[in-house]
mmCIF file of C-alpha atoms in Angstrom:
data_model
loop_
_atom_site.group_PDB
_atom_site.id
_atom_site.type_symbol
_atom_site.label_atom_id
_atom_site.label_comp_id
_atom_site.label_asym_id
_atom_site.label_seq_id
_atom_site.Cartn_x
_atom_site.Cartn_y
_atom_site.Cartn_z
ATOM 1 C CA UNK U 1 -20.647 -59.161 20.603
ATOM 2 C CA UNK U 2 -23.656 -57.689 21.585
ATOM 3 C CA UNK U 3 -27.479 -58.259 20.236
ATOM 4 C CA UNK U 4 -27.826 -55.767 18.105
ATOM 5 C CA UNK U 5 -24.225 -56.525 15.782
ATOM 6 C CA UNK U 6 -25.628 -60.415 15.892
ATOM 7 C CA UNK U 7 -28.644 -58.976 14.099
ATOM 8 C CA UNK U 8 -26.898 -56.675 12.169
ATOM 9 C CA UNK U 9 -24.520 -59.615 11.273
ATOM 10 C CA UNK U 10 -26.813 -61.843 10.159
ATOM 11 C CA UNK U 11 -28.700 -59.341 8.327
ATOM 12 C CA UNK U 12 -25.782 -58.891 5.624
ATOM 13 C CA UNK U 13 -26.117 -61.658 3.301
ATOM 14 C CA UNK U 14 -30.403 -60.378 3.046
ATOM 15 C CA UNK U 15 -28.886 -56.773 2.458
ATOM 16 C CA UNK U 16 -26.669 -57.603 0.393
ATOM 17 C CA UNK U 17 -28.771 -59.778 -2.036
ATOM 18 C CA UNK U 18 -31.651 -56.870 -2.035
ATOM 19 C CA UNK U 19 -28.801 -54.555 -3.735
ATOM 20 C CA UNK U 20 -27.972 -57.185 -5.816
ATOM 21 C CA UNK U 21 -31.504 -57.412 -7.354
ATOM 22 C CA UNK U 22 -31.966 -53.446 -7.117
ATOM 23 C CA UNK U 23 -28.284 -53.245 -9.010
ATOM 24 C CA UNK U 24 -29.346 -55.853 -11.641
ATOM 25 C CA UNK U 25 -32.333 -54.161 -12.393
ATOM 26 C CA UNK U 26 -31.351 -50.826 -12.987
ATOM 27 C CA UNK U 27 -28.312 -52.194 -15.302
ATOM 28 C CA UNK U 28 -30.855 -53.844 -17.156
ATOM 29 C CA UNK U 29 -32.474 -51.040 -17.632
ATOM 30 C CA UNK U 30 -29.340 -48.758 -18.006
ATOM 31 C CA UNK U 31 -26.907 -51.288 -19.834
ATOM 32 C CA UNK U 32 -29.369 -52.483 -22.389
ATOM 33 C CA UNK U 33 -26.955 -53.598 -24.872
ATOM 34 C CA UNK U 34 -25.287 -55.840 -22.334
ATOM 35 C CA UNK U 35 -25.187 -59.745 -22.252
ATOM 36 C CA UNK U 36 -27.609 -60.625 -19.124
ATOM 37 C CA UNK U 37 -24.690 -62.404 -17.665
ATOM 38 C CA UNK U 38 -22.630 -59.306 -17.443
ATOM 39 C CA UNK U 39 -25.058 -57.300 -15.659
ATOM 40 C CA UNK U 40 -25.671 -60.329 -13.219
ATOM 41 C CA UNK U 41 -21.956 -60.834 -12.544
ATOM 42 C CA UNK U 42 -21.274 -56.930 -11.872
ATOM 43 C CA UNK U 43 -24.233 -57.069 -9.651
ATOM 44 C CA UNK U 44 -23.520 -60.059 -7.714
ATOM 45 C CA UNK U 45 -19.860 -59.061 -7.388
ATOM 46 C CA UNK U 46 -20.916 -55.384 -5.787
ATOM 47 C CA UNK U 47 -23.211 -57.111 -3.671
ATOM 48 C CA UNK U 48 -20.200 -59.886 -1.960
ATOM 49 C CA UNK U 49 -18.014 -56.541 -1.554
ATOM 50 C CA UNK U 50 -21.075 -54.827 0.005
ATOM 51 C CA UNK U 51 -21.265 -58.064 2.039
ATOM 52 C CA UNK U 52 -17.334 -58.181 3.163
ATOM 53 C CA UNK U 53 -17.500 -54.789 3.969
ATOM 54 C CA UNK U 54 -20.195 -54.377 6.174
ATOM 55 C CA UNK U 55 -19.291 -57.882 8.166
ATOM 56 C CA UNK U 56 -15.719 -55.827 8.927
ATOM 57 C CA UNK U 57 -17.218 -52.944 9.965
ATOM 58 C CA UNK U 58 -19.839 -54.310 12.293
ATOM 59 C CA UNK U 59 -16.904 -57.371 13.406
ATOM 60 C CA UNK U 60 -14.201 -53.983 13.869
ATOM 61 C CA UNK U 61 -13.502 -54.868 17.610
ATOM 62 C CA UNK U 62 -13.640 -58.763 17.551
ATOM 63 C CA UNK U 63 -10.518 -60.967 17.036
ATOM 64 C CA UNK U 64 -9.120 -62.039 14.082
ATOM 65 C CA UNK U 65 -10.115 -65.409 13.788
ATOM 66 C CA UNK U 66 -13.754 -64.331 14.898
ATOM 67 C CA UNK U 67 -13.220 -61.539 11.787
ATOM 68 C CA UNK U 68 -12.144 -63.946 9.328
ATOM 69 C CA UNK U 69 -15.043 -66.875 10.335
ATOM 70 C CA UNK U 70 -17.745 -64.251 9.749
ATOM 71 C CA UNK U 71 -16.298 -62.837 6.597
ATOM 72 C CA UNK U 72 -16.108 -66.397 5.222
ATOM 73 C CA UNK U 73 -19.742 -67.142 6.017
ATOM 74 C CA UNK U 74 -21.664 -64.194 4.779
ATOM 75 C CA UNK U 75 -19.583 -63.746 1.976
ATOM 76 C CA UNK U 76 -20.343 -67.388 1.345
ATOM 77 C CA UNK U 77 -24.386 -66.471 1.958
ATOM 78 C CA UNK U 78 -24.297 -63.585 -0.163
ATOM 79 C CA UNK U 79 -22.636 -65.891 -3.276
ATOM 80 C CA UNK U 80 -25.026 -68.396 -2.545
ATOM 81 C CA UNK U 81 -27.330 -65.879 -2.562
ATOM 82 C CA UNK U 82 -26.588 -64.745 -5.906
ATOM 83 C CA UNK U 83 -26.245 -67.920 -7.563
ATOM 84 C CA UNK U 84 -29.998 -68.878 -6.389
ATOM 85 C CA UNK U 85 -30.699 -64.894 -7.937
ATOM 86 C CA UNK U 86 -28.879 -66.043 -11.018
ATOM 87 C CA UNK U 87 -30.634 -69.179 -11.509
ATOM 88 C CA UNK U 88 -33.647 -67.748 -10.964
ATOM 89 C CA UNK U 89 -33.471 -65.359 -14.070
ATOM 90 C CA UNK U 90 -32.100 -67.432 -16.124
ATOM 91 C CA UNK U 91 -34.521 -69.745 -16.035
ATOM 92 C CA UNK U 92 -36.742 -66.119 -17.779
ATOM 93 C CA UNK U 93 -34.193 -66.219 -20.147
ATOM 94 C CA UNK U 94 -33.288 -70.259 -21.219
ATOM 95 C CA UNK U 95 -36.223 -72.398 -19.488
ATOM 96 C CA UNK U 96 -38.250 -74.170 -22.082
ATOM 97 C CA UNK U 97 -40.705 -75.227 -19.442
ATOM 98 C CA UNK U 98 -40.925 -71.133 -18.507
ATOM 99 C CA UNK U 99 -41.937 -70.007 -21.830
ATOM 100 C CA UNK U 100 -44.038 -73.301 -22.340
ATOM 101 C CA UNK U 101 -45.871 -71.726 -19.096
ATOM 102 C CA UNK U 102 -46.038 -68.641 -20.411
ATOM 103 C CA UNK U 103 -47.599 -69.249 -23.900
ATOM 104 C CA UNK U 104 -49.952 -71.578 -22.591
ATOM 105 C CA UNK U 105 -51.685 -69.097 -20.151
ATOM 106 C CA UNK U 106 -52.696 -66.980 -23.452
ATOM 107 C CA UNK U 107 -54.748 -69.835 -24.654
ATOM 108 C CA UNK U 108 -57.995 -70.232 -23.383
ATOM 109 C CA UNK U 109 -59.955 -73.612 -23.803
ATOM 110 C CA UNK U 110 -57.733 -76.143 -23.579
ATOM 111 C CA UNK U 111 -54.729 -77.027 -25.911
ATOM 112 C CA UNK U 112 -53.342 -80.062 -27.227
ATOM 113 C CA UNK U 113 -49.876 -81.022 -28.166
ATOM 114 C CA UNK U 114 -50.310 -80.925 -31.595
ATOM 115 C CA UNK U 115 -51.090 -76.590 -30.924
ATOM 116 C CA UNK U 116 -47.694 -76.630 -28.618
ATOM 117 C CA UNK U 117 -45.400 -78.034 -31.508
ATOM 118 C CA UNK U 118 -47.159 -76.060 -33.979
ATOM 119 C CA UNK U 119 -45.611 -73.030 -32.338
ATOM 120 C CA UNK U 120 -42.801 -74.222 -30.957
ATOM 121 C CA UNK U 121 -40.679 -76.970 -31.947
ATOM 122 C CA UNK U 122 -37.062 -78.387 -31.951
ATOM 123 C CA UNK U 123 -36.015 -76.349 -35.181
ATOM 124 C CA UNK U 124 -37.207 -72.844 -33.278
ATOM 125 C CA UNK U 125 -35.441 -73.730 -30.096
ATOM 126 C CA UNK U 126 -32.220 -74.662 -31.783
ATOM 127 C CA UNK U 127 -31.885 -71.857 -34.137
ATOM 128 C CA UNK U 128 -32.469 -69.835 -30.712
ATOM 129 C CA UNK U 129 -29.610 -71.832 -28.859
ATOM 130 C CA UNK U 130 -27.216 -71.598 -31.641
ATOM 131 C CA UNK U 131 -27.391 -67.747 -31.516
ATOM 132 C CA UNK U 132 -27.574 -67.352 -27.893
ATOM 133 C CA UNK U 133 -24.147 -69.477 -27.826
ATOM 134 C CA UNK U 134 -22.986 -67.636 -30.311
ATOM 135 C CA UNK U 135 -23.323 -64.178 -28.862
ATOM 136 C CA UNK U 136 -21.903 -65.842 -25.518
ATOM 137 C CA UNK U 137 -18.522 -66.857 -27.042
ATOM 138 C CA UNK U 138 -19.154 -70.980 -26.421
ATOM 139 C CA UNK U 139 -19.099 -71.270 -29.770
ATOM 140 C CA UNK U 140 -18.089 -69.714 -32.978
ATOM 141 C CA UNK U 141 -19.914 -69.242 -36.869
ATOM 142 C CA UNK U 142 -18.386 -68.662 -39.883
ATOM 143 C CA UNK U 143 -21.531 -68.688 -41.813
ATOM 144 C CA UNK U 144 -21.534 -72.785 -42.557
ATOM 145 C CA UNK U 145 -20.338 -74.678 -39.392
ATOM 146 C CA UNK U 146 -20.005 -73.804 -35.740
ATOM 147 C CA UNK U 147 -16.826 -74.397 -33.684
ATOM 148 C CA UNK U 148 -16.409 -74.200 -30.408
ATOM 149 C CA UNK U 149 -15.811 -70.678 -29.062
ATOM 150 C CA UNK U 150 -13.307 -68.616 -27.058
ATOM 151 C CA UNK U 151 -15.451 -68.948 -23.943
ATOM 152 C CA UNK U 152 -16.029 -72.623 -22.513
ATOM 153 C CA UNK U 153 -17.948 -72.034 -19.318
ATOM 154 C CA UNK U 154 -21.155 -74.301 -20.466
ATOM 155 C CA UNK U 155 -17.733 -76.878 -21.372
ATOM 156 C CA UNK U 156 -16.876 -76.858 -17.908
ATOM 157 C CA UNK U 157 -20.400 -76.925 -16.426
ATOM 158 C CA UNK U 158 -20.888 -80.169 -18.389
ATOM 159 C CA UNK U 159 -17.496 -81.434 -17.028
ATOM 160 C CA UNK U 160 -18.258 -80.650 -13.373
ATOM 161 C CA UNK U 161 -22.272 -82.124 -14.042
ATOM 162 C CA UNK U 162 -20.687 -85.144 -15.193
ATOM 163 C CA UNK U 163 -18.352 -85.506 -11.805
ATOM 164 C CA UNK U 164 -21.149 -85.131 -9.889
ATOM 165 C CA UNK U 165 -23.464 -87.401 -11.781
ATOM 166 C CA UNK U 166 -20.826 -90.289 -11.449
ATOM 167 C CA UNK U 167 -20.573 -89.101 -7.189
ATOM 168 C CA UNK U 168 -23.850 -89.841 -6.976
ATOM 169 C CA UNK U 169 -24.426 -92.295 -9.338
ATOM 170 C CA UNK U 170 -27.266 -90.569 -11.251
ATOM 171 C CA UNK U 171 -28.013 -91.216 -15.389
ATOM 172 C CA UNK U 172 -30.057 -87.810 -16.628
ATOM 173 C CA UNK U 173 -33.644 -88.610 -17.728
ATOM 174 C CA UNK U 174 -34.386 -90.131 -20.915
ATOM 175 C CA UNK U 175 -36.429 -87.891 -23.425
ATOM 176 C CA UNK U 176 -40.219 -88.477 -23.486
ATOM 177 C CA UNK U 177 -41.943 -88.742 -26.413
ATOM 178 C CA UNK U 178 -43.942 -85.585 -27.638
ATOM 179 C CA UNK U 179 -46.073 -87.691 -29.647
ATOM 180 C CA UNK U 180 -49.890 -86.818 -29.660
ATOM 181 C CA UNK U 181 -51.677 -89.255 -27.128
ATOM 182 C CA UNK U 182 -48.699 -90.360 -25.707
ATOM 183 C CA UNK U 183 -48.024 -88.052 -23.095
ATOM 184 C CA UNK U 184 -49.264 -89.913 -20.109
ATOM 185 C CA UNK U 185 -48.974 -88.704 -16.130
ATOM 186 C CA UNK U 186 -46.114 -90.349 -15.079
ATOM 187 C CA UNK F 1 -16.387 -68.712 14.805
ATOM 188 C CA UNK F 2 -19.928 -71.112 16.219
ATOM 189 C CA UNK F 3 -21.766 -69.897 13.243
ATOM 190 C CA UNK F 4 -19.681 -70.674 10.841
ATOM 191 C CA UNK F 5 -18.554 -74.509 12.862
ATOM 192 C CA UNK F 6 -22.376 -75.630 12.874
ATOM 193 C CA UNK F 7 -22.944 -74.390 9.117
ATOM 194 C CA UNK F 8 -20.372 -76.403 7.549
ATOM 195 C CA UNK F 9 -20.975 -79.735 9.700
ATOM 196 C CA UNK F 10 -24.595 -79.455 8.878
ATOM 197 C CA UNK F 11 -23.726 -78.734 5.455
ATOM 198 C CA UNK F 12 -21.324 -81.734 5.076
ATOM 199 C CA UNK F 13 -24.012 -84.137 6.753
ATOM 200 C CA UNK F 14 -26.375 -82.856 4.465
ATOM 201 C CA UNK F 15 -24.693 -83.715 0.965
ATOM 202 C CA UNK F 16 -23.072 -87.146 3.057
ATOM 203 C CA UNK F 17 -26.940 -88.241 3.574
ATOM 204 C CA UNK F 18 -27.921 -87.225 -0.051
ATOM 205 C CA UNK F 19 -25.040 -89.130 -1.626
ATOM 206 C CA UNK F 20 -26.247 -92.327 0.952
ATOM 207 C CA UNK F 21 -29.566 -92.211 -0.010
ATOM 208 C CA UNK F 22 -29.529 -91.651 -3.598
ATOM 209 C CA UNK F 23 -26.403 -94.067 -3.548
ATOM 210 C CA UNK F 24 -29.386 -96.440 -1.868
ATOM 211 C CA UNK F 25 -31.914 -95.962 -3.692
ATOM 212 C CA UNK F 26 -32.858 -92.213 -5.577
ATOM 213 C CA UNK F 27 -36.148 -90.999 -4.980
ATOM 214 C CA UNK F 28 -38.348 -90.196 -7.451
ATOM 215 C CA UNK F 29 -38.913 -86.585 -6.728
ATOM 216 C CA UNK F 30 -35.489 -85.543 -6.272
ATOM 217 C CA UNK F 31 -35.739 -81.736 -5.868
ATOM 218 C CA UNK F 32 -38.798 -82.660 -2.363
ATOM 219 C CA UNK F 33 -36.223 -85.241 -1.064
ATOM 220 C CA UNK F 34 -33.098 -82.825 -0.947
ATOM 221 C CA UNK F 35 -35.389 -80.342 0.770
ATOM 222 C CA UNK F 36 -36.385 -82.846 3.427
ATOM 223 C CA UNK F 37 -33.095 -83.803 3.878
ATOM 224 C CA UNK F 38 -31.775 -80.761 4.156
ATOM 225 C CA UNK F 39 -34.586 -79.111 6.302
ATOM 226 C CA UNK F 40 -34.140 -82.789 8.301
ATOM 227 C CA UNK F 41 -30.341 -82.040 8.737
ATOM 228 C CA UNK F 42 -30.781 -78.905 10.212
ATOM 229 C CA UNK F 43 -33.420 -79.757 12.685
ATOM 230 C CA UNK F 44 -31.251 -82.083 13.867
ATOM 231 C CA UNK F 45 -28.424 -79.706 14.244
ATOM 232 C CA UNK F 46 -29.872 -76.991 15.749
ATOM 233 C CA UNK F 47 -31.992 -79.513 18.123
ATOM 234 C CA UNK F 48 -28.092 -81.323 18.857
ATOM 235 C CA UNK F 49 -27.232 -77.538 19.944
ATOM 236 C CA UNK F 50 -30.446 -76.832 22.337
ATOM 237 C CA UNK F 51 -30.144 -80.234 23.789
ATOM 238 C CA UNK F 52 -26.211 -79.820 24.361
ATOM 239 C CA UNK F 53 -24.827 -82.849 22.685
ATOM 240 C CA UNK F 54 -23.478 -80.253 19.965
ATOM 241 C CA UNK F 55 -21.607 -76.717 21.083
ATOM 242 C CA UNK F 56 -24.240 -74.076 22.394
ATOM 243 C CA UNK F 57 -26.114 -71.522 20.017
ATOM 244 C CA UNK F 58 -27.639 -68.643 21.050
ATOM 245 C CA UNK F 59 -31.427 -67.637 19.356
ATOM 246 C CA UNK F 60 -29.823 -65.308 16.345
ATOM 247 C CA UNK F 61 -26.620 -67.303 15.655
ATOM 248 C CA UNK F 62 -29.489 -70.623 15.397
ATOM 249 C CA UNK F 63 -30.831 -67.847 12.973
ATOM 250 C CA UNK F 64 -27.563 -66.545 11.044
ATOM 251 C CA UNK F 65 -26.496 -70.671 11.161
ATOM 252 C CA UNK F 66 -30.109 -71.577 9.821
ATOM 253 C CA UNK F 67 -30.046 -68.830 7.466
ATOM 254 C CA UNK F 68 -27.054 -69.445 5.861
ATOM 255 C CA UNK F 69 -27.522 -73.438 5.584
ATOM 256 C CA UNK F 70 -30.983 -72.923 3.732
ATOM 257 C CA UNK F 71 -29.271 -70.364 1.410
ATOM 258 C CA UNK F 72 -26.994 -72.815 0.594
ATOM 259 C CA UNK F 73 -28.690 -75.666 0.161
ATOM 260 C CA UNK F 74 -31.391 -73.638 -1.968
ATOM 261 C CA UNK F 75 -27.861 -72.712 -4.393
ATOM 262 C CA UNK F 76 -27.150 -76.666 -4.512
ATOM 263 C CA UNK F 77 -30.867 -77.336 -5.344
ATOM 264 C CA UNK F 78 -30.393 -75.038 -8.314
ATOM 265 C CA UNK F 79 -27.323 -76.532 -9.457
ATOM 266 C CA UNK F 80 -28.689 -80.014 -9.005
ATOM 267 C CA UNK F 81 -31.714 -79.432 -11.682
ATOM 268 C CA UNK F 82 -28.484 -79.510 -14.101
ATOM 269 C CA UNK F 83 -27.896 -82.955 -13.071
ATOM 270 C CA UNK F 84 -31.004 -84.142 -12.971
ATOM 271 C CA UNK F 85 -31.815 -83.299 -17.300
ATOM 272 C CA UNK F 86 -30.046 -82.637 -20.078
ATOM 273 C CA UNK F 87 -29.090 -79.033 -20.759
ATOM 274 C CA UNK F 88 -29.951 -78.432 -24.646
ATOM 275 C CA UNK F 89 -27.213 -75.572 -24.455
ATOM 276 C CA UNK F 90 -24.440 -77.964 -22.504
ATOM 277 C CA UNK F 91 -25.258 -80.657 -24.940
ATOM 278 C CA UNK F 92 -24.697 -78.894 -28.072
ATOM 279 C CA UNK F 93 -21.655 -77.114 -27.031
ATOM 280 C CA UNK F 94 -20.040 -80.520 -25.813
ATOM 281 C CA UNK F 95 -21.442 -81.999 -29.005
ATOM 282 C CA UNK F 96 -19.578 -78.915 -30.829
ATOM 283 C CA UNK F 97 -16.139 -80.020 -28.545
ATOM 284 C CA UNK F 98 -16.875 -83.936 -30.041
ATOM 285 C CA UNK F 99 -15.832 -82.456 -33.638
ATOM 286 C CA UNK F 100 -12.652 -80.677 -32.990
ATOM 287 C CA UNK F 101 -11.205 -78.504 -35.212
ATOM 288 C CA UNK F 102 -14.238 -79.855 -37.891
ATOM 289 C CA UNK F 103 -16.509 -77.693 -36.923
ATOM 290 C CA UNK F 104 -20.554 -78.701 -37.128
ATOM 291 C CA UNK F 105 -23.046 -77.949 -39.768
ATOM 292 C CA UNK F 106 -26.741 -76.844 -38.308
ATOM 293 C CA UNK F 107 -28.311 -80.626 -39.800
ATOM 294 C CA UNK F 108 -26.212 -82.551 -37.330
ATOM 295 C CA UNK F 109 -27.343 -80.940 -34.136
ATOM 296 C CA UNK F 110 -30.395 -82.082 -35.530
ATOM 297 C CA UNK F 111 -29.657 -85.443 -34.379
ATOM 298 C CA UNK F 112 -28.975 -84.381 -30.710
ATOM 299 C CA UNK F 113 -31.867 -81.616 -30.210
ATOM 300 C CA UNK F 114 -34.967 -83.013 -30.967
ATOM 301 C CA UNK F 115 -38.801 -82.648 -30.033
ATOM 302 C CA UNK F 116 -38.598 -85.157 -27.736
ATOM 303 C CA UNK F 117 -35.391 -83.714 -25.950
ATOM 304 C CA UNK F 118 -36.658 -80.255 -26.042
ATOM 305 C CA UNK F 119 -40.380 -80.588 -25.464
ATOM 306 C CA UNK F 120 -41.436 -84.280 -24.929
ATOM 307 C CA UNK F 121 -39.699 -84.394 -21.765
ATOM 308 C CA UNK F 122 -40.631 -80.775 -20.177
ATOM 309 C CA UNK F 123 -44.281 -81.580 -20.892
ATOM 310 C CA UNK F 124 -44.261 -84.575 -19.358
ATOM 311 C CA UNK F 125 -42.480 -82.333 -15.925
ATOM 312 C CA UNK F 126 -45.165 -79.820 -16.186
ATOM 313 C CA UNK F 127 -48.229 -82.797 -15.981
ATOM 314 C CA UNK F 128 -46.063 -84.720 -13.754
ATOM 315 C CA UNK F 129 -45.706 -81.286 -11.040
ATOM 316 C CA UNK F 130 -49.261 -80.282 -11.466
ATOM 317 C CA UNK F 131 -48.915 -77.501 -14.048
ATOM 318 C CA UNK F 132 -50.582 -78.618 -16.378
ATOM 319 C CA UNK F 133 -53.542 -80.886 -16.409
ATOM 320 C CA UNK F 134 -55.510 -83.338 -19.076
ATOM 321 C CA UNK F 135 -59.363 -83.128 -19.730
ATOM 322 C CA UNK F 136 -60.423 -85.297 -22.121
ATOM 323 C CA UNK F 137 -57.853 -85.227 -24.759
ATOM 324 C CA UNK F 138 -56.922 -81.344 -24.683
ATOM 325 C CA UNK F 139 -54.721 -79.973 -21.597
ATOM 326 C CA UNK F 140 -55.048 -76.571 -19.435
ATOM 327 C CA UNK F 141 -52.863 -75.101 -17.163
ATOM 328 C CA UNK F 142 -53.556 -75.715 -12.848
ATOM 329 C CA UNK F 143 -54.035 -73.206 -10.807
ATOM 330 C CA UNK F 144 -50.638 -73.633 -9.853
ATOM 331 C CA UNK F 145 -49.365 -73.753 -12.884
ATOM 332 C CA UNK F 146 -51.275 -69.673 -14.115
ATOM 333 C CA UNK F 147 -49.870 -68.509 -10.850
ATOM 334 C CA UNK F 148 -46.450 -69.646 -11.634
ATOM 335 C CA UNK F 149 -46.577 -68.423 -15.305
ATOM 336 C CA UNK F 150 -47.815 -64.929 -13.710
ATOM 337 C CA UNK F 151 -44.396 -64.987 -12.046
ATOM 338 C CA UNK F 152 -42.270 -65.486 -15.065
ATOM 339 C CA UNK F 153 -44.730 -62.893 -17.270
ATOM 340 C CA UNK F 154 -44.068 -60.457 -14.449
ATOM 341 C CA UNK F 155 -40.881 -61.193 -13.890
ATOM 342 C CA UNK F 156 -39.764 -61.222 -17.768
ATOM 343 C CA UNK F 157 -41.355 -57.316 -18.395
ATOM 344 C CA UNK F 158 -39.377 -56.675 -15.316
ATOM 345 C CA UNK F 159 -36.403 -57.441 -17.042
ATOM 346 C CA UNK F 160 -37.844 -56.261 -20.091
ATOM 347 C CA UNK F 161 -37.559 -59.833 -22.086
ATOM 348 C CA UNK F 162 -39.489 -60.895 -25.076
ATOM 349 C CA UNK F 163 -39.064 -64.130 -27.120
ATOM 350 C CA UNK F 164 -36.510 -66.007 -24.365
ATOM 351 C CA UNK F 165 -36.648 -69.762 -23.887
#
């Protein structure tokens, strides 16, 4: 293999994620009425095609096994890629601490807790949740309870989380009280 | 086929250490230790390969292994925030799961999504990353913390967002 198609090969998974972004972004703006994971998933799915493709063009006169390692690896870069892509916008979307962020660069002065949960409490972000999860398909409204929906990817998320927590022997963080004055550096 | 060899060992040694050492003891600021051990990992590696006790790399495949590694362990970095708190959204909908075929009315998640859940504990994050800072009594954002809300302000009219979170 020569220099330039050990560049070119390792170049794919950084190509592939800029049309990712440039795909998402114009769906966005094209497919307005679409969820934001639909737009994500087309996106990221054009760009580990793009990403196959191009390693099997630039691998065309290698051997097989040399074909199939690279196509392995930069696929595997470009999903990785797109997961890191994904998790960055949905924290624009879902992060608490984002929009926490956000609101509290309009306020000049200083704020105190007491002004946070004033704007935004439990009730507001649950009411939010409920709908989101709604619209998703996790769960399903018939005007006086919620049931669990057709889709059960956040189901499985929390199964796999578990797994994992148990591998490593980790217990999630205990909430913190919100209380005024007793939000302490810790 | 080198590339791909020295990105999965290194990959593998990584998550073995991280399981050792949080099996050990965890650190306090998980998210800084996996990227030491994982930048740690791969200097290791790719120093194994130069000084020939692992197989040789050339300069761009120690680039396209190097490349690929830190992509990766970026994407497990992500996923590991989920294991690290709560997701509200993963909580109800497993709370929703707990009631069957009963269905839940809107008071009861009440009792699982709280102030304290919701903001309590990403308050004390943003003081505890340098975010957000206290003067006397009232708080302010860092410097860090306005540069990394111009991100998400930019970022959200990007994407043409309003009223997320």
């Amino acid at each position: 293999m020569t220099w330039h198609e050990s560049v070119a090969l390792a170049s794919v998974p950084i190509v592939a994620q800029t049309l990712v972004t440039v795909l998402h972004l114009v769906l966005t703006r094209l497919r307005p009425a679409w969820l934001p994971w639909q737009s994500l998933a087309v996106a990221s799915a054009a760009g580990v095609v793009f990403a196959v493709g191009m390693t099997v063009a630039i691998v065309d006169h290698g051997s097989s096994l040399d074909l199939a390692c690279y196509v392995i690896l930069n696929s595997g870069a470009s999903v990785a890629f797109a997961f890191g892509y994904f998790n960055f916008v949905n924290l624009n979307y879902t992060s608490l601490r984002v929009r926490l962020l956000r609101e509290l660069a309009h306020r000049s002065g200083g704020f105190t807790v007491d002004d946070i949960m004033r704007q935004y409490n439990a009730g507001v972000a649950l009411d939010l949740r409920l709908a989101r999860l709604v619209k998703a398909g996790e769960l399903r409204f018939d005007g006086t309870r919620y049931y669990l929906g057709s889709s059960r990817k956040f189901l499985s998320i929390g199964r796999t989380v578990r797994v994992v927590r148990g591998v490593l022997g980790v217990r999630p963080q205990e909430p913190k009280s919100v209380k005024c004055g007793e939000v302490e550096r810790s | 086929m080198v590339v791909l060899f020295f990105v999965v060992i290194l990959t593998l040694a990584a998550l073995a250490v991280h399981v050792g050492v949080w099996r050990l003891a965890a650190p306090r600021l998980h998210t800084r230790a996996l990227a030491i051990i994982f930048l740690g990992v791969l200097a290791a590696g790719l120093g194994a390969s130069f000084s020939g006790l692992l197989p040789h790399l050339s300069a761009i495949e120690a680039v396209h292994v190097a490349l690929t590694y830190v992509v990766g362990g970026l994407a497990y970095i992500c996923f590991y925030s989920a294991i690290e708190e709560n997701s509200p959204s993963t909580l109800i909908v497993e709370f929703t799961a707990a009631a069957g075929t009963d269905g839940r009315q809107l008071d009861e998640y009440r009792t699982i999504i709280n102030d304290d859940l919701l903001i309590g504990s990403r308050f004390h994050a943003l003081l505890r990353d340098g975010f957000v800072r206290e003067q006397s009594g009232t708080y302010d954002l860092t410097a860090k913390g306005v540069r990394t809300a111009r991100i998400f302000t930019a970022t959200s009219r990007l994407l043409d967002l309003s009223g997320t979170g």
